[in-house]
Amino acid sequence: MSEPLMFFKKPCYPINNSLLNYLERFDLVSKEPIIYEDLLRFSGAVNVFDKKDQDTLWIRVYYNEFERDEIDLNLKKVYSLLYSDGNTDILQYLNVDAIDYCTFGNSKPFRIKVRNILNDNYTYFYIKKADASRVYGLELEHLLSPYKINFLVFKDTLIEEHITGIPGDVFMQTFLPRCTETEKAQIAKEFVKFNERCMIRLLGDMRSYNYVVIPIHDFDQIVFKIRPIDFDQQCYEGNFKVYRPQFFKENYPMIKNVKEKLQDRSIEQYKNEERSALAKRINTAENRIKILMKIMGNDFISNEENLSQLKLELYRYTNDINFKNAKSMGNVLSAAFEFVTRNFNNSNLFRPGF
């Protein structure tokens, strides 16, 4: 678990015309002209610190007065599109409290804080450089996970809603040690399901800071859910382990908790439950998935070396010739979906990972 799984930064892949047409068909293209480069024209910035006075590596940016009014108006319009289908009546009640810029990572996003002045409730959303891998990842999350996610694309700009929750690294350090034994068992169950879901849909790089843990109060207990928040590594890496959160050293406390709280039979049960649920979601969204997989199959979102490595590892892992015959990363993912829907009752679909 200590060996590095990823060595090189993933390049940004453009959105091709087929994918853009798909996004337009399903109302995922913004009607408001907000451009990522426009936000880069800030005139100053200060560091943002958390409640413990630790540098968050975000900076709060400022704009010239004559630019700020236009930027604020466009951001409020984008907010209304993202959350209320473009209702302009709410604009008068919105205020852009802060625009923060992240100086690390692949996407270098802007985080927008919008507040309702009537009740002081606020919401975040992100503006990033559009990347085809990330768009595929977001759409697959929307269609195939237990959760829905709002996002929009405008030319080479991606607008993405904020996913609330406790960052995985913070949760493991601060909250997990204080959980009851019953809660730890429930968290172990959710991590097994999360691991399975990421593996099957080939969503990579789920290190502890790329997902959140969401506590939900249910009668006399707290139920924990796990959601990814970074979709940059959708079908790019060639190493199959990258798509399995259990192999990242940053997740060791979660993995240790699984081994301590769950027997092998329980792990297999929860993996089977997740495969079954995923197969049902694939069948429910069958037409839309087929369209997306056709576009993805003809798209270039990785390199030949990664493709050759991944399809060979998956072939050896499953003995399914469709992986070996795949011509693109989209074809690899299509083979994975076909394999799951065909074999989700087969306990040998994926060998025990914990």
XYZ file of C-alpha atoms in Angstrom:
354
model
C 0.000 0.000 0.000
C 2.985 2.328 0.308
C 3.969 2.335 -3.389
C 2.847 5.372 -5.405
C 0.061 4.537 -7.849
C 0.174 7.712 -9.930
C 3.256 9.415 -11.330
C 2.233 11.989 -13.922
C -0.280 14.814 -14.064
C -3.269 14.067 -16.261
C -3.606 16.334 -19.314
C -6.793 18.259 -19.999
C -8.844 16.830 -22.865
C -11.170 19.095 -24.890
C -14.908 18.536 -25.226
C -15.569 17.332 -28.766
C -18.648 18.163 -30.844
C -20.378 14.836 -30.140
C -20.114 15.310 -26.394
C -21.217 18.941 -26.703
C -24.289 17.846 -28.675
C -25.064 15.310 -25.953
C -24.816 18.007 -23.294
C -27.115 20.301 -25.297
C -29.643 17.493 -25.763
C -29.911 16.972 -22.015
C -29.894 20.700 -21.080
C -26.398 20.696 -19.626
C -25.117 23.709 -21.559
C -25.236 27.065 -19.792
C -27.270 29.827 -21.407
C -25.226 32.445 -19.581
C -21.794 33.573 -20.853
C -19.458 32.837 -17.974
C -15.884 32.062 -19.013
C -13.167 30.616 -16.789
C -10.587 33.023 -18.216
C -12.744 36.002 -17.214
C -12.292 35.087 -13.564
C -8.513 34.942 -13.980
C -8.412 38.712 -14.480
C -8.400 39.450 -10.756
C -6.425 42.440 -9.570
C -5.470 41.172 -6.108
C -5.791 38.306 -3.638
C -5.305 37.306 -0.005
C -4.746 33.875 1.543
C -7.754 32.073 3.019
C -7.266 30.483 6.448
C -9.523 27.972 8.205
C -10.911 28.228 11.741
C -7.611 26.927 13.138
C -5.621 29.584 11.252
C -4.215 26.988 8.872
C -3.580 28.034 5.272
C -6.196 26.354 3.072
C -4.148 26.930 -0.116
C -7.112 28.899 -1.487
C -6.803 32.617 -2.164
C -9.669 35.132 -2.088
C -9.540 37.215 -5.248
C -10.622 40.773 -5.965
C -11.541 42.548 -9.197
C -11.570 46.091 -10.468
C -14.851 47.788 -9.660
C -15.936 48.162 -13.295
C -15.445 44.405 -13.861
C -16.860 43.176 -10.556
C -20.467 44.257 -11.263
C -20.611 42.332 -14.531
C -18.906 39.267 -13.032
C -21.284 39.265 -10.044
C -24.350 39.494 -12.288
C -23.177 36.642 -14.514
C -22.341 34.480 -11.492
C -25.813 35.055 -10.024
C -27.396 34.116 -13.359
C -25.316 30.940 -13.470
C -26.380 30.161 -9.904
C -30.051 30.495 -10.910
C -29.507 28.158 -13.878
C -27.740 25.598 -11.728
C -30.218 25.566 -8.856
C -33.539 27.029 -10.046
C -33.716 26.475 -13.813
C -32.793 30.050 -14.663
C -35.424 31.853 -12.588
C -34.325 35.516 -12.732
C -36.745 36.598 -10.003
C -34.283 35.417 -7.364
C -31.350 37.528 -8.600
C -32.328 40.546 -6.482
C -32.026 38.400 -3.346
C -28.586 37.017 -4.135
C -25.179 38.353 -3.223
C -21.777 37.009 -4.298
C -19.950 37.049 -0.965
C -16.622 35.604 -2.081
C -14.681 34.301 -5.070
C -11.831 31.980 -4.076
C -9.176 30.498 -6.344
C -7.428 27.186 -5.739
C -3.756 27.263 -6.628
C -3.127 23.513 -6.699
C -4.555 20.452 -8.435
C -5.412 19.800 -12.063
C -8.554 21.903 -12.383
C -7.470 25.051 -10.458
C -11.103 25.898 -9.702
C -12.804 29.066 -8.591
C -15.149 28.591 -5.633
C -18.107 30.942 -5.614
C -20.005 31.710 -2.402
C -23.542 32.967 -3.041
C -25.699 34.193 -0.157
C -29.461 34.767 0.041
C -29.716 38.204 1.652
C -33.209 37.463 3.029
C -32.083 34.707 5.383
C -28.250 34.588 5.135
C -28.239 31.019 3.820
C -25.355 30.480 1.429
C -24.336 27.973 -1.214
C -21.106 27.253 -3.058
C -20.469 26.263 -6.633
C -17.290 25.873 -8.676
C -16.077 27.157 -12.013
C -13.317 25.161 -13.665
C -11.578 24.679 -16.961
C -13.726 22.181 -18.846
C -12.162 18.759 -19.329
C -13.841 15.883 -21.164
C -12.739 13.331 -18.540
C -14.312 15.389 -15.765
C -17.537 15.878 -17.732
C -17.844 12.131 -18.344
C -17.186 11.518 -14.655
C -19.857 13.993 -13.553
C -22.455 12.593 -15.927
C -21.741 9.020 -14.840
C -21.999 10.104 -11.203
C -25.373 11.661 -11.950
C -26.666 8.575 -13.765
C -25.150 5.682 -11.848
C -24.479 6.702 -8.257
C -27.110 6.891 -5.491
C -26.833 10.690 -5.786
C -27.586 13.384 -8.349
C -25.267 16.227 -9.228
C -25.853 19.481 -11.101
C -23.340 20.792 -13.598
C -23.274 22.952 -16.717
C -20.810 23.565 -19.529
C -20.245 26.788 -21.453
C -17.625 26.498 -24.206
C -14.436 25.513 -22.353
C -15.824 26.317 -18.894
C -17.346 23.846 -16.417
C -19.791 24.923 -13.711
C -20.235 22.373 -10.936
C -22.293 22.338 -7.755
C -20.670 21.948 -4.345
C -20.982 18.537 -2.677
C -21.392 18.938 1.056
C -19.717 16.612 3.523
C -16.668 16.046 5.693
C -13.457 15.575 3.644
C -12.268 11.995 3.977
C -8.896 12.909 5.469
C -10.519 15.167 8.072
C -13.089 12.498 8.900
C -10.463 9.800 9.453
C -8.333 12.030 11.629
C -11.020 13.753 13.689
C -14.322 11.862 13.588
C -13.608 8.166 12.968
C -11.769 7.599 16.286
C -14.770 8.996 18.172
C -17.367 6.853 16.428
C -19.114 4.042 18.276
C -18.381 0.445 17.321
C -21.744 0.233 15.547
C -20.994 3.399 13.591
C -17.570 2.076 12.634
C -19.186 -1.082 11.238
C -21.615 1.011 9.223
C -18.773 3.167 7.872
C -16.891 -0.001 6.904
C -19.927 -1.185 4.958
C -20.183 2.133 3.104
C -16.492 2.154 2.233
C -16.769 -1.338 0.726
C -19.680 -0.155 -1.422
C -17.882 3.049 -2.358
C -14.784 1.057 -3.324
C -16.853 -1.277 -5.491
C -18.708 1.580 -7.184
C -15.512 3.438 -8.091
C -13.854 0.260 -9.362
C -16.687 -0.775 -11.672
C -17.201 2.662 -13.219
C -13.435 3.298 -13.426
C -13.381 6.480 -11.352
C -9.795 6.828 -10.195
C -7.725 8.671 -7.605
C -10.150 8.450 -4.696
C -7.580 9.419 -2.115
C -8.958 10.657 1.182
C -9.181 14.304 0.118
C -11.077 13.478 -3.078
C -14.241 12.207 -1.375
C -16.454 13.295 1.494
C -18.217 11.441 4.301
C -21.784 12.573 4.941
C -23.369 11.866 8.362
C -27.159 11.533 8.199
C -29.276 11.406 11.348
C -31.817 8.585 11.142
C -34.032 8.015 14.205
C -31.654 6.949 16.988
C -28.525 6.481 14.866
C -26.207 8.272 12.458
C -25.857 6.764 8.996
C -22.730 7.605 7.003
C -22.542 7.925 3.224
C -19.474 8.420 1.030
C -19.418 10.529 -2.154
C -16.633 11.418 -4.573
C -15.976 15.113 -5.115
C -13.240 14.931 -7.769
C -14.010 13.451 -11.188
C -10.775 14.331 -12.941
C -9.518 10.731 -13.123
C -12.380 9.145 -15.059
C -10.941 6.405 -17.279
C -7.418 7.774 -17.649
C -4.861 5.714 -15.719
C -3.670 2.294 -16.862
C -3.057 0.836 -13.406
C -6.264 -0.896 -12.283
C -5.410 -0.229 -8.625
C -5.903 3.515 -9.214
C -9.633 2.814 -9.564
C -9.798 1.024 -6.200
C -9.710 3.357 -3.184
C -8.529 0.489 -0.977
C -5.028 0.676 -2.489
C -4.258 4.289 -1.576
C -2.182 4.669 1.552
C -4.149 7.825 2.387
C -7.185 5.591 2.987
C -5.459 3.214 5.378
C -7.604 4.091 8.439
C -10.722 3.221 6.429
C -9.215 -0.038 5.204
C -8.059 -0.962 8.701
C -11.590 -0.280 9.937
C -13.051 -2.595 7.278
C -10.711 -5.408 8.252
C -11.533 -4.974 11.936
C -15.304 -4.662 11.624
C -16.322 -6.906 8.700
C -15.902 -10.594 7.999
C -15.165 -11.766 4.453
C -18.752 -12.985 4.032
C -20.096 -9.547 4.922
C -17.697 -7.859 2.518
C -18.868 -10.117 -0.298
C -22.487 -9.442 0.608
C -22.020 -5.658 0.429
C -20.048 -5.901 -2.807
C -22.848 -7.976 -4.334
C -25.425 -5.465 -3.143
C -23.540 -2.616 -4.824
C -23.094 -4.545 -8.082
C -26.798 -5.333 -8.131
C -27.727 -1.700 -7.485
C -25.322 -0.485 -10.170
C -26.633 -3.018 -12.699
C -30.182 -1.814 -12.058
C -29.158 1.826 -12.532
C -27.417 0.957 -15.810
C -30.574 -0.762 -17.043
C -32.797 2.105 -15.893
C -30.714 4.681 -17.773
C -29.995 2.281 -20.634
C -30.691 4.586 -23.595
C -28.805 7.545 -22.182
C -25.903 5.311 -21.140
C -25.696 3.809 -24.636
C -25.514 7.256 -26.218
C -22.849 8.378 -23.763
C -20.793 5.198 -24.183
C -20.850 5.539 -27.973
C -19.526 9.093 -27.707
C -16.968 8.101 -25.091
C -15.891 5.119 -27.170
C -14.938 7.406 -30.043
C -13.289 10.013 -27.825
C -9.609 10.318 -26.913
C -9.349 10.678 -23.128
C -6.160 8.744 -22.379
C -3.008 7.537 -24.088
C -2.285 4.230 -25.782
C 0.049 3.048 -23.035
C -2.595 3.474 -20.321
C -5.265 1.883 -22.499
C -3.119 -1.173 -23.255
C -2.222 -1.649 -19.592
C -5.753 -1.261 -18.233
C -7.541 -3.487 -20.713
C -4.939 -6.233 -20.224
C -5.200 -6.031 -16.418
C -9.002 -6.180 -16.596
C -8.868 -9.114 -19.013
C -6.595 -11.036 -16.642
C -8.854 -10.087 -13.750
C -12.156 -11.132 -15.334
C -11.258 -13.390 -18.311
C -13.715 -11.327 -20.379
C -12.443 -10.994 -23.959
C -14.356 -7.728 -24.412
C -11.769 -5.946 -22.285
C -8.915 -7.273 -24.380
C -10.641 -6.198 -27.613
C -11.422 -2.651 -26.430
C -10.152 0.092 -28.755
C -10.596 3.023 -26.366
C -11.170 3.842 -22.705
C -14.843 4.305 -23.531
C -14.912 0.761 -24.898
C -13.274 -0.497 -21.689
C -15.980 1.156 -19.598
C -18.717 -0.208 -21.870
C -17.261 -3.691 -21.407
C -17.296 -3.176 -17.641
C -20.962 -2.141 -17.685
C -21.913 -5.094 -19.902
C -20.004 -7.432 -17.626
C -21.744 -6.121 -14.522
C -25.255 -6.296 -15.979
C -24.552 -9.806 -17.259
C -22.856 -11.182 -14.164
C -23.789 -9.129 -11.115
C -25.044 -12.233 -9.296
C -21.701 -13.953 -9.818
C -19.655 -13.727 -6.611
C -16.486 -14.215 -8.656
C -17.012 -10.997 -10.574
C -14.219 -9.343 -8.635
C -12.033 -11.147 -6.174
C -12.073 -10.080 -2.517
C -10.048 -6.900 -2.108
C -9.805 -6.551 1.670
